[in-house]
Amino acid sequence: MRGFAKVSAMVFMCAVFSLAFLVFPAGSMAEKPEKIIYAAIPDMTGPYAAIVGPAQAAFQDAAEYVNANGGIRGVPLEIVVRDCAGKVDVGVNIYMQYKEMKPRPSMIYGVLSGVGEALKDRMNEDQIPGMWVCSTEVIYPAMYTFGAYPTYADLCGTFIDWLAATWKGDKPPRMAFLTWDTTYGKAVLYDEVREYAKSKGVEIVAEELFGVRDVDLTSQLTRIRAKNADWIFTNTAGRGPVMVAKAVREMGLKARVAGSIGLDDSCLYIDRDAFKGAVTVYPFAHWSEVDNKGIKLMNEYIEKNKRKPEYRTIMYPMGFTGVLVFKEVVERIVDKYGWDKVDGPTIKAEMEALTDFNAHDIATFSYTPDRHSPNMTRVLEVQNGNWVPVTDMMECPDLRPAKYK
C-alpha cells in the first residue's frame, strides 16, 4: 500500500506540474523585473532644442500616465533621457552608455536623423529596437529601427496626392523644393518622389538647398521665382519653415508653403501671419480637435504638470504615442511568453506584427517585416491663423526606393 501511495503521489505531482505548463505559457512564471526602461536621445541644447522640448515632456507625461494605470503589466516604466546637443558623435556616445546600462533600455527613441543613420547598423548588431524620426536611411533596410510616423518621402507623396486632387488651375501645378542640406532635409529628394509627382500631373520645377544655420534665402528663392512655382515644399523644422515662409512673403512670391512634420503649431507660435494658406501633412490627431480622447488625455497632463502652452506641437503626440506603442508591444509579449522574452528580437518581431494599433485615437500604427514605417496621415491647412484638418486620415503612398521593398 505504501508503494502504491508513493506512486500515486508522484503521478499527482507530475499531473499538477504538467497542468501548470498548460495553463501558463512558457516563461510566464519568470520573475517580474523591478522596472523597464525606455530611453531617448534628443537634442535639448543644440539647433533642434527649441522644437524638441515637448517630446521630452511627453515621454515623462506618458510614463506617468502608464504608471498611474498599473505600469506595464505591473512593472513601473522608467524614462531615461540624455541630450546629444544635435551632435552625431555625442548621440553615438550616449547610445554606447545606454548599451552598458543594467538593466539595458528595452527601446531607444531617437529625434535626430543623423544620429539614427549612424546608429542603425549598431542597433541591429546589438539587437536593440528603436523608434526613430523617419528619414528613409534611418529606417531602411528594415532592421531594428522603426519609424515614429510615415517616412518623409511618403508624407510628401500625400501632399502631392492632395495637391493633384484639389488643384483648380488651367495648367499643372508647379512645385519647388526648398529644404535643408541634411539627411532630414533631403529625405524627400528621391527619384520615387519625383516620378510619383509626374504620375500625378505635378511638375517639380526646382530643388534648392540651404544650411541649418543659413540666414538668407534670396538666391534660392530668386531661382524658384523664375520657375513660377505655385508651391514650395520644405522638409525643415523649427526656424526652417519660418525662415522659408517669411522670405517668401518678404520677396513677394505668390507661391504657398507646404511641409510635413516640421511645419506645425511651433511655426505659428513664431510668426502666424507668415503661414497664411500653408499646408502640412500631419499623422496625428491635432490640438484643435478638443473632443478627441487622446487630445483630452494629453491636455490633462500638460495642465497637470504645468507644461508651457507652447508645448502643444507635433513633438508632444510624437513622444506620447511612442510610449503607448512600447507599452502595447511589451504587454503583448508578456501575455504570450512571459517577462523573460521581453528582449530585442521578440520586441522587433512583435512590432512587425502590429496592425492598426490605435494609440488612444492620437495615431494609428502598423508595421510589417519589410515595412517599418506607419502609413496613415492627413492634411492640415492654416485657416484664420490656425491649423484646420482638411482631410480625414488616409493611407500614404509607399515611396521607398525599390531596393528597400
XYZ file of C-alpha atoms in Angstrom:
405
model
C 0.000 0.000 0.000
C 2.814 2.361 0.855
C 4.375 1.779 -2.584
C 1.056 2.403 -4.228
C 0.632 5.662 -2.239
C 4.095 6.865 -3.296
C 3.379 6.143 -6.945
C 0.003 7.869 -6.706
C 1.598 10.930 -5.127
C 4.249 11.087 -7.828
C 1.603 10.759 -10.552
C -0.406 13.526 -8.896
C 2.582 15.876 -8.672
C 3.524 15.231 -12.308
C -0.031 15.959 -13.325
C -0.022 19.260 -11.409
C 3.370 20.211 -12.854
C 2.181 19.413 -16.382
C -1.018 21.349 -15.841
C 0.991 24.382 -14.788
C 2.771 24.364 -18.130
C -0.542 24.070 -19.939
C -2.167 26.900 -18.012
C 0.850 29.241 -18.016
C 2.694 29.992 -21.289
C 6.398 29.271 -21.420
C 8.319 31.878 -19.447
C 5.209 33.378 -17.814
C 6.400 32.320 -14.379
C 9.598 34.342 -14.815
C 10.062 36.939 -12.110
C 8.904 40.448 -12.964
C 11.715 42.995 -13.305
C 11.841 45.883 -10.877
C 11.410 48.311 -13.778
C 11.501 48.534 -17.544
C 13.459 51.326 -19.231
C 12.524 53.383 -22.284
C 15.376 55.691 -23.311
C 15.633 58.678 -25.635
C 18.388 60.580 -27.452
C 17.039 64.086 -28.148
C 18.643 67.436 -28.900
C 17.890 69.643 -25.896
C 20.638 72.270 -26.249
C 21.590 72.264 -29.946
C 19.954 73.570 -33.141
C 16.777 71.492 -32.656
C 16.359 72.291 -28.953
C 13.558 74.810 -29.437
C 11.293 72.226 -31.032
C 12.296 69.033 -29.169
C 11.339 70.168 -25.643
C 7.716 68.997 -25.941
C 8.838 65.468 -26.860
C 10.930 65.180 -23.704
C 7.967 66.327 -21.613
C 5.683 63.902 -23.439
C 7.904 60.912 -22.623
C 7.689 61.760 -18.925
C 3.964 62.541 -19.006
C 3.115 59.352 -20.906
C 5.162 57.289 -18.431
C 3.311 58.957 -15.574
C 0.018 58.011 -17.247
C 1.190 54.420 -17.760
C 2.421 54.048 -14.171
C -0.755 55.592 -12.761
C -2.659 52.836 -14.538
C -0.708 49.831 -13.333
C 2.547 50.262 -15.226
C 3.348 47.679 -17.888
C 1.696 44.540 -16.529
C 2.522 45.702 -13.037
C 6.082 46.823 -13.760
C 6.974 50.538 -13.477
C 8.118 52.279 -16.648
C 11.197 54.487 -16.295
C 12.181 57.125 -18.852
C 15.863 57.940 -19.348
C 16.753 60.967 -21.481
C 20.243 62.213 -22.373
C 20.986 65.249 -24.518
C 23.082 64.848 -27.676
C 23.093 68.637 -28.342
C 22.406 67.962 -32.024
C 25.791 66.253 -32.484
C 26.049 62.833 -34.100
C 29.184 61.783 -32.201
C 27.589 62.691 -28.881
C 24.460 60.761 -29.838
C 26.565 57.685 -30.629
C 28.351 58.023 -27.278
C 25.009 58.201 -25.448
C 23.914 55.045 -27.226
C 27.050 53.263 -26.037
C 26.224 54.378 -22.485
C 22.699 53.034 -22.814
C 24.026 49.755 -24.163
C 26.072 49.236 -20.990
C 23.260 50.123 -18.580
C 21.898 47.440 -16.276
C 19.098 46.882 -16.920
C 19.557 47.942 -20.531
C 16.826 50.058 -22.160
C 14.300 47.858 -23.946
C 13.794 50.519 -26.609
C 15.509 53.756 -27.638
C 13.642 56.700 -29.166
C 15.688 58.996 -31.405
C 14.855 62.507 -32.555
C 17.731 63.222 -34.987
C 18.034 61.617 -38.421
C 21.821 61.922 -38.483
C 22.194 60.071 -35.180
C 19.758 57.402 -36.340
C 21.651 56.858 -39.570
C 24.912 56.492 -37.634
C 23.386 54.011 -35.172
C 21.218 51.833 -37.410
C 23.825 49.116 -38.029
C 24.967 49.138 -34.400
C 21.411 48.749 -33.125
C 20.921 45.845 -35.500
C 24.126 44.199 -34.334
C 23.230 44.761 -30.657
C 19.575 43.789 -31.246
C 18.281 46.935 -29.541
C 14.975 48.156 -31.036
C 14.376 51.841 -31.633
C 11.621 54.204 -32.697
C 13.076 56.999 -34.734
C 12.282 60.095 -36.750
C 11.541 58.785 -40.180
C 14.186 59.533 -42.769
C 14.320 56.614 -45.187
C 18.011 55.915 -44.491
C 17.314 55.650 -40.754
C 14.541 53.075 -41.132
C 15.521 51.075 -44.227
C 16.599 48.449 -44.988
C 14.284 47.162 -42.238
C 16.323 46.022 -39.256
C 15.857 47.163 -35.627
C 14.681 50.749 -36.211
C 11.013 51.668 -36.664
C 9.516 54.951 -37.817
C 7.605 57.032 -35.299
C 5.454 58.176 -38.236
C 5.437 57.693 -42.049
C 8.662 58.430 -43.917
C 9.169 61.995 -45.087
C 9.003 60.758 -48.682
C 5.621 59.113 -48.028
C 4.334 62.267 -46.329
C 5.476 64.344 -49.301
C 3.664 61.879 -51.556
C 0.487 62.500 -49.566
C 0.860 66.228 -50.170
C 1.241 65.505 -53.888
C -1.972 63.440 -53.758
C -3.817 66.285 -52.057
C -2.425 68.900 -54.432
C -3.384 66.882 -57.513
C -6.898 66.272 -56.150
C -7.603 69.895 -55.191
C -5.795 71.828 -57.945
C -8.103 74.099 -59.971
C -5.619 75.849 -62.271
C -5.639 75.617 -66.060
C -2.026 74.378 -66.092
C -0.458 71.606 -63.995
C 0.633 72.709 -60.511
C 4.303 73.647 -60.260
C 6.132 72.610 -57.101
C 9.598 73.529 -55.839
C 11.647 72.041 -53.009
C 13.447 74.420 -50.655
C 14.896 72.319 -47.878
C 17.830 71.750 -45.553
C 21.070 70.261 -46.815
C 20.924 67.478 -44.187
C 19.817 63.842 -44.014
C 16.456 65.033 -42.753
C 16.107 67.901 -45.194
C 16.933 65.789 -48.240
C 14.711 62.881 -47.175
C 12.129 63.924 -49.791
C 14.556 64.245 -52.712
C 14.244 60.770 -54.189
C 13.537 59.636 -57.718
C 10.466 57.834 -56.387
C 9.034 61.167 -55.209
C 9.868 62.875 -58.497
C 8.314 60.062 -60.518
C 5.249 59.996 -58.282
C 4.711 63.728 -58.752
C 4.973 63.294 -62.505
C 2.443 60.463 -62.436
C 0.005 62.752 -60.613
C 0.457 65.657 -63.014
C 2.525 67.761 -60.607
C 5.625 69.427 -62.076
C 8.718 69.679 -59.872
C 10.422 72.772 -61.227
C 13.245 73.393 -58.720
C 15.222 71.737 -55.927
C 17.080 74.190 -53.703
C 19.054 73.533 -50.506
C 20.189 75.685 -47.592
C 22.105 75.128 -44.368
C 20.560 74.771 -40.922
C 22.365 77.939 -39.804
C 21.893 79.971 -43.019
C 20.111 83.294 -42.621
C 19.428 84.334 -46.219
C 17.390 82.569 -48.928
C 17.425 85.293 -51.562
C 19.421 83.333 -54.138
C 17.344 80.171 -53.802
C 14.022 81.994 -53.928
C 15.114 84.110 -56.888
C 15.677 80.916 -58.857
C 12.371 79.462 -57.642
C 10.515 82.626 -58.629
C 11.993 82.361 -62.124
C 10.379 78.902 -62.375
C 6.937 80.286 -61.434
C 6.401 77.753 -58.666
C 2.888 77.567 -57.210
C 4.004 75.668 -54.115
C 7.247 75.456 -52.125
C 7.694 72.249 -50.122
C 10.190 72.415 -47.262
C 11.375 69.436 -45.224
C 12.661 71.510 -42.344
C 11.638 72.176 -38.740
C 11.575 74.942 -36.156
C 13.101 78.081 -37.622
C 13.467 76.395 -41.044
C 9.820 76.681 -42.180
C 9.576 80.105 -40.547
C 12.605 81.315 -42.478
C 11.140 79.983 -45.735
C 7.662 81.450 -45.181
C 8.961 84.869 -44.112
C 11.336 85.063 -47.072
C 8.539 84.085 -49.477
C 6.366 86.871 -48.051
C 9.134 89.483 -47.992
C 10.146 88.760 -51.594
C 6.542 88.934 -52.752
C 6.310 85.405 -54.175
C 2.815 84.115 -54.821
C 3.801 80.532 -54.004
C 2.256 78.878 -50.963
C 4.337 76.941 -48.433
C 3.901 73.265 -47.597
C 5.715 70.689 -45.485
C 5.137 67.858 -43.041
C 6.416 67.000 -39.556
C 8.461 70.169 -39.001
C 5.722 72.526 -40.230
C 3.317 72.620 -37.295
C 1.999 74.760 -34.453
C 5.539 75.635 -33.357
C 5.863 77.670 -36.551
C 2.624 79.561 -35.943
C 3.785 80.462 -32.435
C 6.735 82.275 -34.040
C 5.020 84.073 -36.953
C 1.359 83.255 -37.551
C 0.917 85.763 -40.375
C 3.705 84.259 -42.496
C 1.838 80.965 -42.836
C -1.442 82.144 -44.276
C -2.696 79.350 -46.543
C 0.157 76.988 -45.629
C -0.433 73.236 -45.745
C 1.167 70.421 -43.758
C 0.920 66.640 -43.740
C 0.265 65.576 -40.148
C -0.035 61.941 -38.961
C -1.555 62.642 -35.529
C -4.753 64.000 -34.038
C -4.454 67.780 -33.894
C -4.739 70.035 -30.857
C -7.743 71.797 -32.412
C -9.733 68.551 -32.065
C -10.607 69.175 -28.433
C -13.171 66.343 -28.254
C -10.643 63.689 -29.318
C -9.966 61.416 -26.320
C -6.223 61.409 -26.958
C -6.092 65.196 -27.162
C -8.068 65.330 -23.908
C -5.585 62.974 -22.249
C -2.540 64.919 -23.420
C -4.136 68.222 -22.412
C -4.809 66.743 -18.965
C -1.114 66.022 -18.432
C 0.059 69.296 -19.956
C -2.127 71.147 -17.468
C -1.447 68.799 -14.539
C 2.323 69.099 -14.930
C 2.203 72.807 -15.749
C 3.779 72.446 -19.183
C 4.062 75.537 -21.345
C 1.060 76.149 -23.629
C 3.581 76.221 -26.495
C 4.249 72.521 -25.861
C 1.139 71.792 -27.915
C 3.119 70.978 -31.046
C 3.614 67.826 -33.097
C 6.518 66.768 -30.883
C 4.250 66.101 -27.915
C 1.994 63.491 -29.586
C 5.126 62.017 -31.193
C 6.645 61.385 -27.784
C 3.399 60.338 -26.124
C 2.446 57.768 -28.759
C 5.969 56.351 -28.795
C 5.485 55.332 -25.165
C 1.992 53.945 -25.855
C 3.302 51.783 -28.703
C 6.089 50.463 -26.470
C 3.610 49.633 -23.691
C 1.326 47.763 -26.101
C 4.128 45.696 -27.593
C 5.681 44.715 -24.250
C 2.301 43.748 -22.810
C 1.594 41.512 -25.807
C 4.938 39.789 -25.279
C 4.369 39.310 -21.546
C 0.900 37.895 -22.154
C 2.181 35.436 -24.760
C 5.585 34.404 -23.453
C 6.315 35.982 -20.079
C 8.828 38.580 -18.945
C 11.921 36.583 -19.833
C 11.113 37.070 -23.535
C 10.996 40.874 -23.320
C 14.178 41.158 -25.362
C 15.291 42.819 -28.565
C 14.424 40.067 -31.064
C 10.963 39.483 -29.562
C 10.183 43.208 -29.396
C 11.228 43.519 -33.039
C 9.026 40.583 -34.053
C 6.042 41.909 -32.105
C 6.484 45.380 -33.593
C 6.444 43.791 -37.042
C 3.146 42.115 -36.167
C 1.494 45.355 -35.025
C -1.518 46.090 -37.232
C -3.762 49.151 -36.946
C -2.837 49.773 -33.316
C -4.921 52.728 -32.169
C -2.803 54.807 -29.791
C -5.654 56.385 -27.829
C -7.118 57.959 -31.004
C -3.942 60.031 -31.428
C -2.451 57.981 -34.265
C -2.586 54.526 -35.833
C 0.473 52.296 -36.138
C 1.063 49.341 -38.437
C 4.358 47.642 -39.225
C 5.388 44.543 -41.186
C 8.710 42.712 -41.508
C 9.563 44.716 -44.632
C 7.760 47.984 -43.857
C 8.985 49.579 -40.641
C 7.133 52.881 -41.021
C 3.441 53.654 -40.397
C 1.261 54.527 -43.368
C -1.578 56.770 -42.160
C -1.704 60.572 -42.147
C -3.854 63.581 -43.054
C -3.597 67.132 -44.402
C -3.992 70.362 -42.398
C -4.277 73.917 -43.707
C -3.823 77.261 -41.970
C -7.190 78.998 -41.935
C -7.748 82.221 -39.968
C -4.370 81.789 -38.313
C -4.883 78.224 -37.094
C -4.301 74.700 -38.367
C -7.501 73.041 -39.531
C -7.797 69.411 -40.740
C -8.960 69.406 -44.373
C -8.888 65.621 -44.917
C -9.609 62.520 -42.905
C -6.819 60.085 -42.162
C -5.634 58.500 -45.415
C -3.068 55.934 -46.476
C 0.262 57.306 -47.676
C 1.750 56.178 -50.971
C 4.726 53.888 -50.456
C 7.652 55.839 -51.910
C 10.504 53.787 -50.535
C 13.273 53.224 -53.063
C 12.766 49.908 -54.844
C 15.814 48.367 -53.129
C 14.014 48.650 -49.787
C 10.763 46.992 -50.862
